[in-house]
Amino acid sequence: MHLLLLNGPNLNLLGQREPGLYGATSLAAIEADLVARAAALGAELTCFQSNHEGALLDRIHATQAALPGARVEGILINAGAYTHTSVALRDALLAVAIPFVELHLSNVHAREPFRHHSFLADKAVGVVSGFGPASYRLALEGLLAHLGALADGS
Ligand code: CA2
């Protein structure tokens, strides 16, 4: 089972700025924790972060390459601000037709109205928002439960 974790703009700053809002844990620490948790659950997780919309699209497209290890069965995505703006990201995720979970560190519904809309949420398996770094773990568990249920035919 291969999974992909995507992080969007500014999430490389985690742990360095605004700890009151986004926590004190770095993205590298979140990624390392999630890779280990995924391995313990029998999945191989690849991580990718970019501040550029096109780079995120290219990484999603790369899951379709005919290279060993390119294909992934599921995607975890914290698209950051692109969640609320990017039709292109929505189209890329729909084009590859890989089940994905949208996640956020903060509770976007407790924040400004412009964060209440997501261009991804209605196409996601599910959305996790508001649990800080634990959102990543909960999203991983949810995605694996979904993929496991698909494999079982239930
Ligand atoms: O809560 C989340 O995970 C968000 O995806 C974070 C985005 C925000 O635009 C979304 O509405 C919700 C912002 C990421 C900014 O990341 C920073 C990390 C540390 C310091 C400053 C920004």
PDB file of C-alpha atoms and ligand atoms in Angstrom:
ATOM      1  CA  MET A   1       0.000   0.000   0.000  1.00  0.00           C
ATOM      2  CA  HIS A   2       1.528   3.293  -1.133  1.00  0.00           C
ATOM      3  CA  LEU A   3       0.239   6.636   0.112  1.00  0.00           C
ATOM      4  CA  LEU A   4       1.181  10.240  -0.609  1.00  0.00           C
ATOM      5  CA  LEU A   5       1.151  13.152   1.852  1.00  0.00           C
ATOM      6  CA  LEU A   6       0.892  16.573   0.197  1.00  0.00           C
ATOM      7  CA  ASN A   7       1.414  19.852   2.026  1.00  0.00           C
ATOM      8  CA  GLY A   8       0.765  23.199   0.398  1.00  0.00           C
ATOM      9  CA  PRO A   9       2.002  26.763   0.795  1.00  0.00           C
ATOM     10  CA  ASN A  10       3.640  28.032   3.984  1.00  0.00           C
ATOM     11  CA  LEU A  11       3.410  24.702   5.779  1.00  0.00           C
ATOM     12  CA  ASN A  12       7.208  24.485   5.565  1.00  0.00           C
ATOM     13  CA  LEU A  13       7.132  27.243   8.240  1.00  0.00           C
ATOM     14  CA  LEU A  14       5.477  25.019  10.843  1.00  0.00           C
ATOM     15  CA  GLY A  15       7.201  25.242  14.199  1.00  0.00           C
ATOM     16  CA  GLN A  16       9.021  28.430  13.190  1.00  0.00           C
ATOM     17  CA  ARG A  17       6.194  31.009  13.049  1.00  0.00           C
ATOM     18  CA  GLU A  18       2.741  31.464  14.658  1.00  0.00           C
ATOM     19  CA  PRO A  19       3.013  28.546  17.132  1.00  0.00           C
ATOM     20  CA  GLY A  20      -0.142  29.796  18.868  1.00  0.00           C
ATOM     21  CA  LEU A  21      -2.154  29.081  15.723  1.00  0.00           C
ATOM     22  CA  TYR A  22      -0.357  26.183  14.056  1.00  0.00           C
ATOM     23  CA  GLY A  23       1.618  24.597  16.915  1.00  0.00           C
ATOM     24  CA  ALA A  24       5.311  24.189  17.693  1.00  0.00           C
ATOM     25  CA  THR A  25       5.910  20.963  15.748  1.00  0.00           C
ATOM     26  CA  SER A  26       7.923  21.224  12.535  1.00  0.00           C
ATOM     27  CA  LEU A  27       6.681  19.767   9.255  1.00  0.00           C
ATOM     28  CA  ALA A  28       9.707  17.444   9.216  1.00  0.00           C
ATOM     29  CA  ALA A  29       8.662  16.053  12.613  1.00  0.00           C
ATOM     30  CA  ILE A  30       5.052  15.596  11.487  1.00  0.00           C
ATOM     31  CA  GLU A  31       6.228  13.830   8.334  1.00  0.00           C
ATOM     32  CA  ALA A  32       8.637  11.536  10.186  1.00  0.00           C
ATOM     33  CA  ASP A  33       5.929  10.602  12.694  1.00  0.00           C
ATOM     34  CA  LEU A  34       3.441   9.876   9.925  1.00  0.00           C
ATOM     35  CA  VAL A  35       5.890   7.791   7.883  1.00  0.00           C
ATOM     36  CA  ALA A  36       6.545   5.660  10.998  1.00  0.00           C
ATOM     37  CA  ARG A  37       2.835   5.330  11.800  1.00  0.00           C
ATOM     38  CA  ALA A  38       2.028   4.403   8.221  1.00  0.00           C
ATOM     39  CA  ALA A  39       4.787   1.747   8.236  1.00  0.00           C
ATOM     40  CA  ALA A  40       3.406   0.304  11.482  1.00  0.00           C
ATOM     41  CA  LEU A  41       0.029   0.033   9.745  1.00  0.00           C
ATOM     42  CA  GLY A  42       1.563  -1.651   6.691  1.00  0.00           C
ATOM     43  CA  ALA A  43       1.704   1.350   4.346  1.00  0.00           C
ATOM     44  CA  GLU A  44       4.559   3.180   2.664  1.00  0.00           C
ATOM     45  CA  LEU A  45       4.137   6.961   2.835  1.00  0.00           C
ATOM     46  CA  THR A  46       5.877   9.488   0.577  1.00  0.00           C
ATOM     47  CA  CYS A  47       5.840  13.165   1.588  1.00  0.00           C
ATOM     48  CA  PHE A  48       5.904  16.275  -0.608  1.00  0.00           C
ATOM     49  CA  GLN A  49       5.521  19.960   0.243  1.00  0.00           C
ATOM     50  CA  SER A  50       5.515  22.915  -2.095  1.00  0.00           C
ATOM     51  CA  ASN A  51       4.691  26.604  -1.990  1.00  0.00           C
ATOM     52  CA  HIS A  52       3.807  26.439  -5.697  1.00  0.00           C
ATOM     53  CA  GLU A  53       0.432  25.352  -7.044  1.00  0.00           C
ATOM     54  CA  GLY A  54       1.920  23.938 -10.254  1.00  0.00           C
ATOM     55  CA  ALA A  55       4.446  21.829  -8.354  1.00  0.00           C
ATOM     56  CA  LEU A  56       1.612  20.277  -6.356  1.00  0.00           C
ATOM     57  CA  LEU A  57      -0.265  19.552  -9.591  1.00  0.00           C
ATOM     58  CA  ASP A  58       2.866  17.991 -11.116  1.00  0.00           C
ATOM     59  CA  ARG A  59       3.318  15.767  -8.052  1.00  0.00           C
ATOM     60  CA  ILE A  60      -0.289  14.602  -8.307  1.00  0.00           C
ATOM     61  CA  HIS A  61       0.176  13.910 -12.028  1.00  0.00           C
ATOM     62  CA  ALA A  62       3.379  11.961 -11.283  1.00  0.00           C
ATOM     63  CA  THR A  63       1.279   9.307  -9.539  1.00  0.00           C
ATOM     64  CA  GLN A  64       0.236   8.241 -13.043  1.00  0.00           C
ATOM     65  CA  ALA A  65       3.782   7.671 -14.353  1.00  0.00           C
ATOM     66  CA  ALA A  66       4.735   4.188 -15.479  1.00  0.00           C
ATOM     67  CA  LEU A  67       7.626   4.037 -13.010  1.00  0.00           C
ATOM     68  CA  PRO A  68       8.102   1.546 -10.182  1.00  0.00           C
ATOM     69  CA  GLY A  69       6.617   3.015  -7.004  1.00  0.00           C
ATOM     70  CA  ALA A  70       4.930   5.935  -8.775  1.00  0.00           C
ATOM     71  CA  ARG A  71       1.377   4.788  -8.196  1.00  0.00           C
ATOM     72  CA  VAL A  72      -0.300   5.544  -4.896  1.00  0.00           C
ATOM     73  CA  GLU A  73      -3.558   4.156  -3.552  1.00  0.00           C
ATOM     74  CA  GLY A  74      -4.460   7.158  -1.422  1.00  0.00           C
ATOM     75  CA  ILE A  75      -3.565  10.798  -0.804  1.00  0.00           C
ATOM     76  CA  LEU A  76      -3.518  12.886   2.382  1.00  0.00           C
ATOM     77  CA  ILE A  77      -3.603  16.583   1.586  1.00  0.00           C
ATOM     78  CA  ASN A  78      -3.251  19.761   3.590  1.00  0.00           C
ATOM     79  CA  ALA A  79      -3.490  22.147   0.676  1.00  0.00           C
ATOM     80  CA  GLY A  80      -3.140  25.188   2.964  1.00  0.00           C
ATOM     81  CA  ALA A  81      -4.628  28.319   1.412  1.00  0.00           C
ATOM     82  CA  TYR A  82      -5.019  26.556  -1.962  1.00  0.00           C
ATOM     83  CA  THR A  83      -7.858  24.619  -0.293  1.00  0.00           C
ATOM     84  CA  HIS A  84      -9.950  27.768  -0.567  1.00  0.00           C
ATOM     85  CA  THR A  85      -8.805  28.980  -3.985  1.00  0.00           C
ATOM     86  CA  SER A  86      -7.648  26.210  -6.293  1.00  0.00           C
ATOM     87  CA  VAL A  87      -9.951  24.776  -8.923  1.00  0.00           C
ATOM     88  CA  ALA A  88      -6.763  23.420 -10.548  1.00  0.00           C
ATOM     89  CA  LEU A  89      -5.941  21.297  -7.498  1.00  0.00           C
ATOM     90  CA  ARG A  90      -9.494  19.974  -7.428  1.00  0.00           C
ATOM     91  CA  ASP A  91      -9.280  19.107 -11.133  1.00  0.00           C
ATOM     92  CA  ALA A  92      -5.913  17.331 -10.694  1.00  0.00           C
ATOM     93  CA  LEU A  93      -7.222  15.205  -7.819  1.00  0.00           C
ATOM     94  CA  LEU A  94     -10.321  14.318  -9.828  1.00  0.00           C
ATOM     95  CA  ALA A  95      -8.235  13.554 -12.925  1.00  0.00           C
ATOM     96  CA  VAL A  96      -6.096  10.939 -11.163  1.00  0.00           C
ATOM     97  CA  ALA A  97      -9.149   9.538  -9.349  1.00  0.00           C
ATOM     98  CA  ILE A  98      -7.166   8.567  -6.237  1.00  0.00           C
ATOM     99  CA  PRO A  99      -9.124   8.620  -2.952  1.00  0.00           C
ATOM    100  CA  PHE A 100      -7.973  11.522  -0.782  1.00  0.00           C
ATOM    101  CA  VAL A 101      -8.515  12.942   2.693  1.00  0.00           C
ATOM    102  CA  GLU A 102      -8.413  16.720   3.207  1.00  0.00           C
ATOM    103  CA  LEU A 103      -6.854  17.790   6.475  1.00  0.00           C
ATOM    104  CA  HIS A 104      -6.113  20.966   8.397  1.00  0.00           C
ATOM    105  CA  LEU A 105      -4.243  21.750  11.574  1.00  0.00           C
ATOM    106  CA  SER A 106      -6.697  24.471  12.543  1.00  0.00           C
ATOM    107  CA  ASN A 107     -10.499  24.309  12.635  1.00  0.00           C
ATOM    108  CA  VAL A 108     -11.135  26.216   9.423  1.00  0.00           C
ATOM    109  CA  HIS A 109     -14.835  26.597  10.318  1.00  0.00           C
ATOM    110  CA  ALA A 110     -13.930  28.528  13.468  1.00  0.00           C
ATOM    111  CA  ARG A 111     -11.898  31.004  11.411  1.00  0.00           C
ATOM    112  CA  GLU A 112     -12.598  33.661   8.765  1.00  0.00           C
ATOM    113  CA  PRO A 113     -15.540  33.006   6.410  1.00  0.00           C
ATOM    114  CA  PHE A 114     -13.219  32.713   3.378  1.00  0.00           C
ATOM    115  CA  ARG A 115     -11.737  29.570   4.975  1.00  0.00           C
ATOM    116  CA  HIS A 116     -15.152  27.903   5.260  1.00  0.00           C
ATOM    117  CA  HIS A 117     -15.240  26.987   1.594  1.00  0.00           C
ATOM    118  CA  SER A 118     -13.074  24.206   0.231  1.00  0.00           C
ATOM    119  CA  PHE A 119     -12.675  23.329  -3.450  1.00  0.00           C
ATOM    120  CA  LEU A 120     -11.699  19.794  -2.375  1.00  0.00           C
ATOM    121  CA  ALA A 121     -13.997  18.768   0.478  1.00  0.00           C
ATOM    122  CA  ASP A 122     -17.006  17.541  -1.506  1.00  0.00           C
ATOM    123  CA  LYS A 123     -14.765  15.152  -3.450  1.00  0.00           C
ATOM    124  CA  ALA A 124     -12.759  13.953  -0.433  1.00  0.00           C
ATOM    125  CA  VAL A 125     -13.280  10.673   1.380  1.00  0.00           C
ATOM    126  CA  GLY A 126     -13.412  12.837   4.488  1.00  0.00           C
ATOM    127  CA  VAL A 127     -12.120  16.010   6.098  1.00  0.00           C
ATOM    128  CA  VAL A 128     -10.176  16.344   9.375  1.00  0.00           C
ATOM    129  CA  SER A 129      -9.781  19.860  10.754  1.00  0.00           C
ATOM    130  CA  GLY A 130      -8.769  21.373  14.064  1.00  0.00           C
ATOM    131  CA  PHE A 131      -6.644  18.804  15.878  1.00  0.00           C
ATOM    132  CA  GLY A 132      -3.206  20.288  15.275  1.00  0.00           C
ATOM    133  CA  PRO A 133      -0.579  17.714  14.271  1.00  0.00           C
ATOM    134  CA  ALA A 134      -3.003  14.965  15.360  1.00  0.00           C
ATOM    135  CA  SER A 135      -5.104  15.882  12.294  1.00  0.00           C
ATOM    136  CA  TYR A 136      -2.429  14.140  10.217  1.00  0.00           C
ATOM    137  CA  ARG A 137      -2.651  10.929  12.271  1.00  0.00           C
ATOM    138  CA  LEU A 138      -6.449  10.941  12.237  1.00  0.00           C
ATOM    139  CA  ALA A 139      -6.481  11.523   8.484  1.00  0.00           C
ATOM    140  CA  LEU A 140      -4.060   8.621   7.965  1.00  0.00           C
ATOM    141  CA  GLU A 141      -6.219   6.301  10.041  1.00  0.00           C
ATOM    142  CA  GLY A 142      -9.345   7.427   8.210  1.00  0.00           C
ATOM    143  CA  LEU A 143      -7.788   6.955   4.787  1.00  0.00           C
ATOM    144  CA  LEU A 144      -6.466   3.487   5.658  1.00  0.00           C
ATOM    145  CA  ALA A 145      -9.844   2.480   7.100  1.00  0.00           C
ATOM    146  CA  HIS A 146     -11.495   3.647   3.885  1.00  0.00           C
ATOM    147  CA  LEU A 147      -9.001   1.819   1.658  1.00  0.00           C
ATOM    148  CA  GLY A 148      -9.279  -1.295   3.828  1.00  0.00           C
ATOM    149  CA  ALA A 149     -13.046  -1.234   3.542  1.00  0.00           C
ATOM    150  CA  LEU A 150     -12.747  -0.854  -0.237  1.00  0.00           C
ATOM    151  CA  ALA A 151     -10.403  -3.859  -0.402  1.00  0.00           C
ATOM    152  CA  ASP A 152     -12.825  -5.917   1.742  1.00  0.00           C
ATOM    153  CA  GLY A 153     -15.703  -4.927  -0.501  1.00  0.00           C
ATOM    154  CA  SER A 154     -17.628  -3.600   2.529  1.00  0.00           C
TER     155      SER A 154
HETATM  156  O1  CA2 B   1      -5.146  24.786   9.320  1.00  0.00           O
HETATM  157  C1  CA2 B   1      -4.546  24.426   8.313  1.00  0.00           C
HETATM  158  O2  CA2 B   1      -3.878  23.400   8.253  1.00  0.00           O
HETATM  159  C2  CA2 B   1      -4.579  25.339   7.073  1.00  0.00           C
HETATM  160  O3  CA2 B   1      -4.559  24.503   5.925  1.00  0.00           O
HETATM  161  C3  CA2 B   1      -3.334  26.189   7.148  1.00  0.00           C
HETATM  162  C4  CA2 B   1      -3.252  27.220   6.035  1.00  0.00           C
HETATM  163  C5  CA2 B   1      -4.533  28.035   5.969  1.00  0.00           C
HETATM  164  O4  CA2 B   1      -4.489  28.910   4.842  1.00  0.00           O
HETATM  165  C6  CA2 B   1      -5.770  27.151   5.851  1.00  0.00           C
HETATM  166  O5  CA2 B   1      -6.924  27.972   5.842  1.00  0.00           O
HETATM  167  C7  CA2 B   1      -5.832  26.187   7.015  1.00  0.00           C
HETATM  168  C8  CA2 B   1      -2.089  28.168   6.272  1.00  0.00           C
HETATM  169  C9  CA2 B   1      -0.785  27.466   6.431  1.00  0.00           C
HETATM  170  C10 CA2 B   1       0.198  28.461   6.964  1.00  0.00           C
HETATM  171  O6  CA2 B   1       1.203  27.748   7.627  1.00  0.00           O
HETATM  172  C11 CA2 B   1       1.996  28.438   8.488  1.00  0.00           C
HETATM  173  C12 CA2 B   1       2.735  27.681   9.352  1.00  0.00           C
HETATM  174  C13 CA2 B   1       3.527  28.326  10.274  1.00  0.00           C
HETATM  175  C14 CA2 B   1       3.591  29.701  10.292  1.00  0.00           C
HETATM  176  C15 CA2 B   1       2.863  30.444   9.409  1.00  0.00           C
HETATM  177  C16 CA2 B   1       2.070  29.810   8.478  1.00  0.00           C
END
